[in-house]
Coordinates of C-alpha atoms in Angstrom, one line a residue:
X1 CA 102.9 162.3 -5.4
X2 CA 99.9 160.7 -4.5
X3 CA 99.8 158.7 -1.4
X4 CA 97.7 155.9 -3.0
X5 CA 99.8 155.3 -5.3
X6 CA 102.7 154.7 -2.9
X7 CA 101.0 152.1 -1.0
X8 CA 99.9 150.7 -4.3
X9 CA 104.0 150.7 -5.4
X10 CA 105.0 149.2 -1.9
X11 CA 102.1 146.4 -1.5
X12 CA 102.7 145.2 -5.1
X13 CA 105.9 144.8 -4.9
X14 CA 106.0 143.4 -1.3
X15 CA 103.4 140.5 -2.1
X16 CA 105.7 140.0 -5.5
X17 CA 108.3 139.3 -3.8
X18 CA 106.7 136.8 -0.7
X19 CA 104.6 135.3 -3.4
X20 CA 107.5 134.4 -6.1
X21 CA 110.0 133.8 -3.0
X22 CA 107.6 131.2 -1.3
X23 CA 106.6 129.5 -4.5
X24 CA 109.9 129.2 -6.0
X25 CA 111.8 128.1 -2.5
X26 CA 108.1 125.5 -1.5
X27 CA 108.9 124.1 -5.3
X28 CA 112.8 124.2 -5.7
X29 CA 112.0 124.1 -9.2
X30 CA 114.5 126.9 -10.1
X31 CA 117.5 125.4 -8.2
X32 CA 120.7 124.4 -10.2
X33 CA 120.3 120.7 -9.0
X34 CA 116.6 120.3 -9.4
X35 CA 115.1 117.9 -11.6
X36 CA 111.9 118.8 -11.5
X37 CA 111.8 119.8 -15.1
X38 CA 114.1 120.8 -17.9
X39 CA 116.8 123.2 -17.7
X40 CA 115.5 125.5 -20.9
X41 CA 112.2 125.3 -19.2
X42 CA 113.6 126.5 -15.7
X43 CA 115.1 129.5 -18.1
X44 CA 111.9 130.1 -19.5
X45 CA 110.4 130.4 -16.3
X46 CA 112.9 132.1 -14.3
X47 CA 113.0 134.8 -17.1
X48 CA 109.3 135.2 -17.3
X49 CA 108.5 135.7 -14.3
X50 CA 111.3 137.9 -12.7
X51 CA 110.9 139.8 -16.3
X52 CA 107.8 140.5 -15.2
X53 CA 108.4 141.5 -11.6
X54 CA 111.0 143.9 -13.3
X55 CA 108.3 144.9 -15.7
X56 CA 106.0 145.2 -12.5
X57 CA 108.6 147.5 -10.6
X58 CA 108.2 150.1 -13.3
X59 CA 104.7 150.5 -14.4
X60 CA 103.3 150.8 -10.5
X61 CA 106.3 153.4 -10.0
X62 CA 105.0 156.4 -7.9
X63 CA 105.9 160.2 -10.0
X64 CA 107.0 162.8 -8.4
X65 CA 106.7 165.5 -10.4
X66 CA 108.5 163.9 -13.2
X67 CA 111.2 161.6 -11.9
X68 CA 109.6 158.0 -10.5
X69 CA 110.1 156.3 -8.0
X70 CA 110.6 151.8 -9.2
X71 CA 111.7 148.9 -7.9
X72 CA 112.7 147.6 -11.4
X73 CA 116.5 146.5 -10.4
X74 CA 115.0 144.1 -7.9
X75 CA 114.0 141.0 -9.7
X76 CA 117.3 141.1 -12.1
X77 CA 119.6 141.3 -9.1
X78 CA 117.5 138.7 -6.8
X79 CA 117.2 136.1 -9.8
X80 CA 120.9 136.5 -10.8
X81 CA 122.3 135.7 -7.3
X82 CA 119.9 133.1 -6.9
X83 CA 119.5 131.6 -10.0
X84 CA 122.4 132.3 -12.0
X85 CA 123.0 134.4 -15.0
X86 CA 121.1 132.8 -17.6
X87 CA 117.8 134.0 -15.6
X88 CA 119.1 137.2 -14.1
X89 CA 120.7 139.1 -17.5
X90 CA 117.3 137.3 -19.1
X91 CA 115.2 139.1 -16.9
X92 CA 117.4 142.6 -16.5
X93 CA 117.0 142.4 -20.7
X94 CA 112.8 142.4 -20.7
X95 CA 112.9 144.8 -17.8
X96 CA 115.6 147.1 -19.8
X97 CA 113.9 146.9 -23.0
X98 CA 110.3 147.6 -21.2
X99 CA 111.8 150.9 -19.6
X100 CA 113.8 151.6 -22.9
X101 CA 109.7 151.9 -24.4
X102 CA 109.0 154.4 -22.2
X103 CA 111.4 156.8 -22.9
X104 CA 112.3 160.1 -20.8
X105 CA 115.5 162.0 -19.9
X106 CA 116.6 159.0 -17.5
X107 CA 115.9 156.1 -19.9
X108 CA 119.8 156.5 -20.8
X109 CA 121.1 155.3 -16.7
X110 CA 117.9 153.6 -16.0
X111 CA 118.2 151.1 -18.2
X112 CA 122.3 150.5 -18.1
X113 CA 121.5 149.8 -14.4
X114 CA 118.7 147.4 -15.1
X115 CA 121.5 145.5 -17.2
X116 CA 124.3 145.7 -14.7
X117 CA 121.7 144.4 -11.5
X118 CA 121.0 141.6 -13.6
X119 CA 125.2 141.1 -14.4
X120 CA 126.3 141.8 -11.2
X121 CA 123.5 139.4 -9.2
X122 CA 125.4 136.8 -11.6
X123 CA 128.2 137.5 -11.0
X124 CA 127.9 137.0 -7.1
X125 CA 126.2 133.6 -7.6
X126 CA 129.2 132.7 -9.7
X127 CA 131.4 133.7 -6.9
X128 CA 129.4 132.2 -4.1
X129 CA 129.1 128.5 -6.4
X130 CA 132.5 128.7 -7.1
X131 CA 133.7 129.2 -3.4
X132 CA 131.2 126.7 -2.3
X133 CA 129.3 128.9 -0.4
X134 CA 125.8 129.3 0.1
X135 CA 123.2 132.2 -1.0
X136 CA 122.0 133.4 2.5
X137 CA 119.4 137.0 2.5
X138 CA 122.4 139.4 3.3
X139 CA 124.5 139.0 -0.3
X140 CA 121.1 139.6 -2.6
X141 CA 120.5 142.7 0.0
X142 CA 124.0 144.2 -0.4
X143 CA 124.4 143.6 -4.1
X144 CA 120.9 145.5 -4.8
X145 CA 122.5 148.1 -2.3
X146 CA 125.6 147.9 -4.7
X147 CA 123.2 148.2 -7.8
X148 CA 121.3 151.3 -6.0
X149 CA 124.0 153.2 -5.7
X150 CA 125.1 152.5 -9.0
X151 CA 122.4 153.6 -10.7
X152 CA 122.4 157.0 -8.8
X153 CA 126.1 157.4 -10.0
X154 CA 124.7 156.9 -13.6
X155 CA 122.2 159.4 -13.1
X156 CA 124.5 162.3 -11.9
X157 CA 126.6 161.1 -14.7
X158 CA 124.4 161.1 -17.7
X159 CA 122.1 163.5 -17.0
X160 CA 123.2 166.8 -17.5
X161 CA 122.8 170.3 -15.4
X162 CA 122.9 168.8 -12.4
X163 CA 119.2 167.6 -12.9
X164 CA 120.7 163.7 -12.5
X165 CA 122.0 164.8 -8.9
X166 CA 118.6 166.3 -8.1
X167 CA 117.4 162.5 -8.9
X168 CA 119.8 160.5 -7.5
X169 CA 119.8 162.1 -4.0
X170 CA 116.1 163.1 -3.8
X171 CA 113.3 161.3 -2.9
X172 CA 113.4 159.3 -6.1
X173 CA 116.2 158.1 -6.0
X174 CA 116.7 157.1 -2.2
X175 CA 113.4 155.8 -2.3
X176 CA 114.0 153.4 -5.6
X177 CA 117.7 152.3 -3.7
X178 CA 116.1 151.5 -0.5
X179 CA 112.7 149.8 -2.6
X180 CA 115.2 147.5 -4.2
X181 CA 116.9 146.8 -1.0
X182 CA 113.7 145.8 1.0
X183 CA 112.7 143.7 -2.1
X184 CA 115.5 142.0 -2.3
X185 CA 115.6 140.9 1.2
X186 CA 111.9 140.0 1.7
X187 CA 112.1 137.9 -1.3
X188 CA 115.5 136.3 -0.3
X189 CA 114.1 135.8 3.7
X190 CA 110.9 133.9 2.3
X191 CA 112.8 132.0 -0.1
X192 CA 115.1 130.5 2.3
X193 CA 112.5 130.6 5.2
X194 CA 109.6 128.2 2.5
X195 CA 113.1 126.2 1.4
X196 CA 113.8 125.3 4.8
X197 CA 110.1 124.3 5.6
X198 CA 110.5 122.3 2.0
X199 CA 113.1 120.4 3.5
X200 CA 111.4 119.1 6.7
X201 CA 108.5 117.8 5.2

């Protein structure tokens, strides 16, 4: 591991997520009653840019002799509870089919969990808009935790000779389950706290 690389993983990340949570709450243009601009635009958008972030959360992923440490599950679960599932499964596909490129003994889990962080984000914001509730920074938190965990099962699963454990409950894997975690809720706390603001002015 080099130690420059971790702060490199942790900064981008970190400023991601304040950058695309301030934006997106100062602008409400992804919000289901906006009419800012078109819905297949807000799509476009949403999935492009939390694609990327997922993208993002695997190429500045820190090795460790072998397995790496990513925050990839992040923007699929964060756009799916906020944004709904159109943006969140888009955006778990591009970051899936990105880590699908890249191959390794992992690729297998990695990649269903990538998918299922974007699904299960949705599926919360589903719940939340049908039980008239609102999105507050706690459900994106707990469903990443939800999709962390997850994705450590599917590693001690799929990977054979208890080389998936190893993963799962190392470094790696604790690290990528509390990156997601973090993510989630920085992005989530600036997104409300630059949507609140929005609404004073």
């Amino acid at each position: 591991m080099d130690i420059t690389s971790l702060i490199i993983f942790i900064a981008v990340n970190l400023v991601l997520a304040v950058l695309f949570g301030f934006i997106f709450g100062k602008t409400g243009i992804l919000e289901a009653e906006s009419k800012k601009i078109a819905k297949w635009l807000k799509w476009v958008i949403g999935i492009i840019v939390f694609g990327a972030m997922s993208i993002c959360g695997t190429l500045f992923g820190v090795s460790f002799d072998g397995p790496i440490m990513n925050a990839r599950d992040f923007a699929p679960v964060t756009a799916g509870v906020w944004f709904g599932p159109v943006i969140g499964i888009g955006a778990a596909i591009v970051g899936a089919v990105f880590r699908s490129i890249i191959g390794g003994a992992s690729v297998v889990p990695c990649c269903i969990s990538t998918i299922l962080a974007g699904v299960l984000g949705s599926l919360v914001y589903l719940f939340l808009k049908k039980n008239s509730k609102k999105t507050g920074i706690i459900a994106p938190a707990l469903t990443a935790a939800v999709v962390g965990l997850i994705h450590m099962l599917l590693l001690c699963l799929l990977i054979p000779n208890g080389a998936g454990v190893a993963i799962a409950f190392g470094v790696v894997g604790i690290g990528t389950l509390a990156s997601i975690v973090v993510c989630s809720f920085v992005f989530s706390l600036t997104y409300k706290l630059s949507s609140a603001k929005k609404a004073e002015n």
